[in-house]
Amino acid sequence: TQLLEQSPQFLSIQEGENLTVYCNSSSVFSSLQWYRQEPGEGPVLLVTVVTGGEVKKLKRLTFQFGDARKDSSLHITAAQPGDTGLYLCAGALVSKGSNYKLTFGKGTLLTVNP
Amino acid sequence: DTAVSQTPKYLVTQMGNDKSIKCEQNLGHDTMYWYKQDSKKFLKIMFSYNNKELIINETVPNRFSPKSPDKAHLNLHINSLELGDSAVYFCASSQDRTPLGNTEAFFGQGTRLTVV
């Protein structure tokens, strides 16, 4: 059973288009993070959202955490070829006392064509 | 200086062999992780160590044995390698084991393991 469902799994769009990636779960997370991974590299953190309903903006990227802290979305405005990559959401769940475990979704592979 | 470094970057080996992957972080973090990323890009946690203590041990075959000589190092030893072990293995570290809300995981560049 996949704890975090990401959709779509693949997305190929033209430069200038807008897109939204979704991350859904039945679990409540302490926080939720979005990472971007480029080929041959490890994932790199884009943003962390903590409060239900929180919205964060990073240039053309807008991240939203659901009110119930079970889901999140990433919206990219006017996508550029440089946005191409694998986008991963990750939820932090408390595990074994005060420890937390970061669980990743399967990722959305985004290709922005010039 | 690379924050989280893993060696080797590529590893090709035959079935049945034993191999190790090393990881070091110079960020002063308390917690280190091993993740496995399969061919479909699914990133799954394997182990988590906090100050050399095993915190998380997911359902991983006991052929995989992590070793943390100090909190800056977390190595992964794999015995009797199988074809299904082929994947990219990522080491990561973070500042604290508690969900502070802004705890970021820093990843190494990955080790692409190919078992033939």
Coordinates of C-alpha atoms in Angstrom, one line a residue:
Chain A
T1 CA 0.0 0.0 0.0
Q2 CA 1.4 3.3 -1.1
L3 CA 1.2 5.9 1.7
L4 CA 1.6 8.9 -0.5
E5 CA -0.1 9.0 -3.9
Q6 CA 1.3 11.4 -6.4
S7 CA -0.4 12.3 -9.7
P8 CA 0.2 12.5 -12.5
Q9 CA 3.1 10.1 -12.7
F10 CA 4.3 11.5 -16.0
L11 CA 3.7 15.0 -17.4
S12 CA 5.0 16.4 -20.7
I13 CA 4.1 20.0 -21.6
Q14 CA 5.1 22.9 -23.7
E15 CA 7.1 25.8 -22.4
G16 CA 4.8 28.5 -21.0
E17 CA 2.1 26.2 -19.9
N18 CA 0.9 25.8 -16.3
L19 CA 0.7 22.6 -14.4
T20 CA -0.3 21.1 -11.1
V21 CA 1.1 18.1 -9.3
Y22 CA -0.9 16.4 -6.5
C23 CA 0.2 14.5 -3.4
N24 CA -2.5 12.7 -1.5
S25 CA -2.7 10.5 1.6
S26 CA -5.1 9.2 4.2
S27 CA -2.5 9.9 6.9
V28 CA -2.0 13.2 8.7
F29 CA 1.6 14.4 8.4
S30 CA 3.6 16.5 10.8
S31 CA 5.1 18.3 7.8
L32 CA 5.3 17.8 4.1
Q33 CA 8.2 18.5 1.8
W34 CA 8.6 18.8 -1.9
Y35 CA 11.9 17.7 -3.5
R36 CA 13.2 18.0 -7.1
Q37 CA 15.6 15.4 -8.5
E38 CA 17.6 15.7 -11.6
P39 CA 19.2 12.8 -13.5
G40 CA 22.3 11.4 -11.7
E41 CA 21.7 13.5 -8.6
G42 CA 20.0 13.1 -5.3
P43 CA 16.7 14.9 -4.4
V44 CA 17.0 18.5 -3.3
L45 CA 14.5 20.2 -1.1
L46 CA 12.3 22.8 -2.6
V47 CA 10.0 23.6 0.3
T48 CA 8.6 22.4 3.6
V49 CA 5.0 23.1 4.6
V50 CA 3.9 22.6 8.2
T51 CA 0.6 24.3 8.9
G52 CA -2.7 23.1 7.5
G53 CA -3.8 25.4 4.7
E54 CA -0.3 26.9 4.3
V55 CA 0.7 28.3 1.0
K56 CA 4.3 29.0 0.0
K57 CA 5.6 30.5 -3.1
L58 CA 9.0 30.0 -4.7
K59 CA 9.2 32.2 -7.8
R60 CA 6.9 30.5 -10.3
L61 CA 6.2 27.5 -7.9
T62 CA 3.3 27.6 -5.5
F63 CA 3.0 24.9 -2.8
Q64 CA -0.2 24.3 -0.8
F65 CA -0.7 22.1 2.2
G66 CA -4.2 20.8 2.7
D67 CA -6.3 22.0 5.7
A68 CA -6.2 18.5 7.2
R69 CA -2.5 18.1 6.5
K70 CA -3.2 15.0 4.4
D71 CA -2.5 16.4 1.0
S72 CA -0.5 18.9 -0.9
S73 CA -0.2 20.4 -4.4
L74 CA 2.6 22.0 -6.4
H75 CA 1.6 24.4 -9.1
I76 CA 4.1 25.7 -11.7
T77 CA 3.2 28.8 -13.7
A78 CA 4.7 29.4 -17.1
A79 CA 6.8 26.3 -17.1
Q80 CA 10.3 26.4 -18.5
P81 CA 12.6 23.7 -19.8
G82 CA 14.8 24.2 -16.7
D83 CA 11.8 22.9 -14.6
T84 CA 12.3 19.5 -16.1
G85 CA 12.9 16.8 -13.5
L86 CA 11.4 14.4 -11.0
Y87 CA 9.3 16.0 -8.4
L88 CA 8.8 14.1 -5.1
C89 CA 6.6 14.8 -2.2
A90 CA 7.6 13.5 1.2
G91 CA 5.6 13.4 4.4
A92 CA 7.0 13.3 7.9
L93 CA 5.4 10.9 10.3
V94 CA 6.3 10.4 13.9
S95 CA 7.8 7.0 14.4
K96 CA 8.9 5.3 17.6
G97 CA 8.6 8.1 20.1
S98 CA 10.0 11.4 18.9
N99 CA 11.7 10.0 15.8
Y100 CA 10.1 10.8 12.5
K101 CA 10.2 9.0 9.2
L102 CA 10.2 10.7 5.9
T103 CA 8.0 8.8 3.4
F104 CA 8.2 9.6 -0.3
G105 CA 5.6 9.5 -3.0
K106 CA 6.5 7.8 -6.3
G107 CA 7.2 11.1 -8.0
T108 CA 6.1 13.0 -11.0
L109 CA 8.4 13.0 -14.0
L110 CA 8.0 16.4 -15.6
T111 CA 9.3 17.2 -19.1
V112 CA 9.0 20.8 -20.4
N113 CA 9.5 21.0 -24.1
P114 CA 10.9 24.2 -25.6
Chain B
D1 CA 33.0 20.5 0.0
T2 CA 30.2 18.0 -0.7
A3 CA 27.7 17.9 2.2
V4 CA 26.8 14.2 1.9
S5 CA 29.2 12.1 -0.1
Q6 CA 28.8 8.5 -1.1
T7 CA 31.3 6.1 -2.7
P8 CA 31.3 4.5 -5.1
K9 CA 29.1 6.3 -7.6
Y10 CA 28.8 3.2 -9.7
L11 CA 29.1 -0.4 -8.7
V12 CA 28.8 -3.4 -11.1
T13 CA 29.2 -6.8 -9.5
Q14 CA 28.2 -10.4 -9.9
M15 CA 25.5 -12.2 -8.1
G16 CA 26.6 -13.7 -4.9
N17 CA 29.2 -11.1 -4.1
D18 CA 29.4 -9.0 -1.0
K19 CA 29.8 -5.2 -1.4
S20 CA 29.8 -2.1 0.7
I21 CA 28.7 1.5 0.0
K22 CA 30.2 4.2 2.1
C23 CA 28.5 7.5 3.2
E24 CA 29.9 10.5 5.0
Q25 CA 28.2 13.8 5.9
N26 CA 30.1 16.9 7.1
L27 CA 27.0 18.8 8.1
G28 CA 27.1 17.9 11.8
H29 CA 23.7 16.2 11.5
D30 CA 22.5 13.7 14.0
T31 CA 20.5 11.5 11.7
M32 CA 21.5 9.5 8.6
Y33 CA 19.4 7.4 6.3
W34 CA 19.7 4.9 3.5
Y35 CA 17.1 5.0 0.7
K36 CA 16.6 2.7 -2.3
Q37 CA 15.4 4.1 -5.6
D38 CA 14.2 1.5 -8.0
S39 CA 13.9 1.6 -11.8
K40 CA 10.5 3.3 -11.5
K41 CA 12.0 6.1 -9.4
F42 CA 10.2 5.0 -6.2
L43 CA 12.3 6.2 -3.3
K44 CA 11.9 3.9 -0.2
I45 CA 13.6 4.3 3.2
M46 CA 15.7 1.3 4.3
F47 CA 17.4 2.4 7.5
S48 CA 17.7 5.4 9.8
Y49 CA 20.4 6.0 12.4
N50 CA 20.5 8.7 15.0
N51 CA 23.8 9.2 16.8
K52 CA 25.0 5.8 15.8
E53 CA 21.8 4.2 17.0
L54 CA 19.5 2.3 14.7
I55 CA 16.1 4.1 14.7
I56 CA 14.3 2.8 11.6
N57 CA 14.7 -0.6 10.0
E58 CA 12.2 -1.2 7.3
T59 CA 11.4 -4.6 5.9
V60 CA 14.8 -5.1 4.3
P61 CA 16.5 -8.5 3.8
N62 CA 19.0 -9.2 6.5
R63 CA 21.6 -9.4 3.8
F64 CA 21.7 -5.6 4.1
S65 CA 23.6 -4.5 7.2
P66 CA 24.1 -0.8 8.0
K67 CA 27.1 0.2 10.1
S68 CA 27.6 3.6 11.8
P69 CA 31.1 4.0 13.3
D70 CA 30.3 7.5 14.2
K71 CA 27.4 9.9 13.6
A72 CA 29.1 11.3 10.5
H73 CA 29.3 8.0 8.7
L74 CA 26.7 5.4 7.8
N75 CA 27.9 2.5 5.6
L76 CA 25.8 -0.1 3.9
H77 CA 27.1 -3.7 3.5
I78 CA 25.3 -6.1 1.3
N79 CA 25.9 -9.8 1.4
S80 CA 25.1 -12.4 -1.3
L81 CA 24.0 -9.8 -3.9
E82 CA 20.9 -10.7 -6.0
L83 CA 19.7 -9.4 -9.3
G84 CA 16.8 -7.6 -7.6
D85 CA 19.2 -5.5 -5.5
S86 CA 20.0 -3.5 -8.6
A87 CA 18.9 0.0 -7.9
V88 CA 20.3 3.5 -7.0
Y89 CA 21.0 3.7 -3.3
F90 CA 20.9 7.2 -1.7
C91 CA 22.4 8.2 1.6
A92 CA 20.9 11.2 3.4
S93 CA 21.2 13.1 6.6
S94 CA 19.1 15.6 8.6
Q95 CA 19.6 17.8 11.6
D96 CA 17.2 16.3 14.1
R97 CA 15.1 13.2 14.5
T98 CA 12.1 15.2 15.8
P99 CA 9.6 16.6 13.3
L100 CA 10.6 20.3 13.8
G101 CA 8.6 21.0 10.7
N102 CA 11.6 22.4 8.8
T103 CA 13.9 19.4 9.0
E104 CA 15.5 19.0 5.6
A105 CA 17.0 15.8 4.3
F106 CA 20.2 16.3 2.4
F107 CA 21.0 13.6 -0.1
G108 CA 24.1 12.2 -1.6
Q109 CA 24.5 11.8 -5.3
G110 CA 23.6 8.1 -5.1
T111 CA 25.3 4.8 -5.9
R112 CA 24.0 3.0 -8.9
L113 CA 24.4 -0.7 -8.1
T114 CA 24.1 -3.2 -11.0
V115 CA 24.1 -6.8 -10.2
V116 CA 24.8 -9.1 -13.2

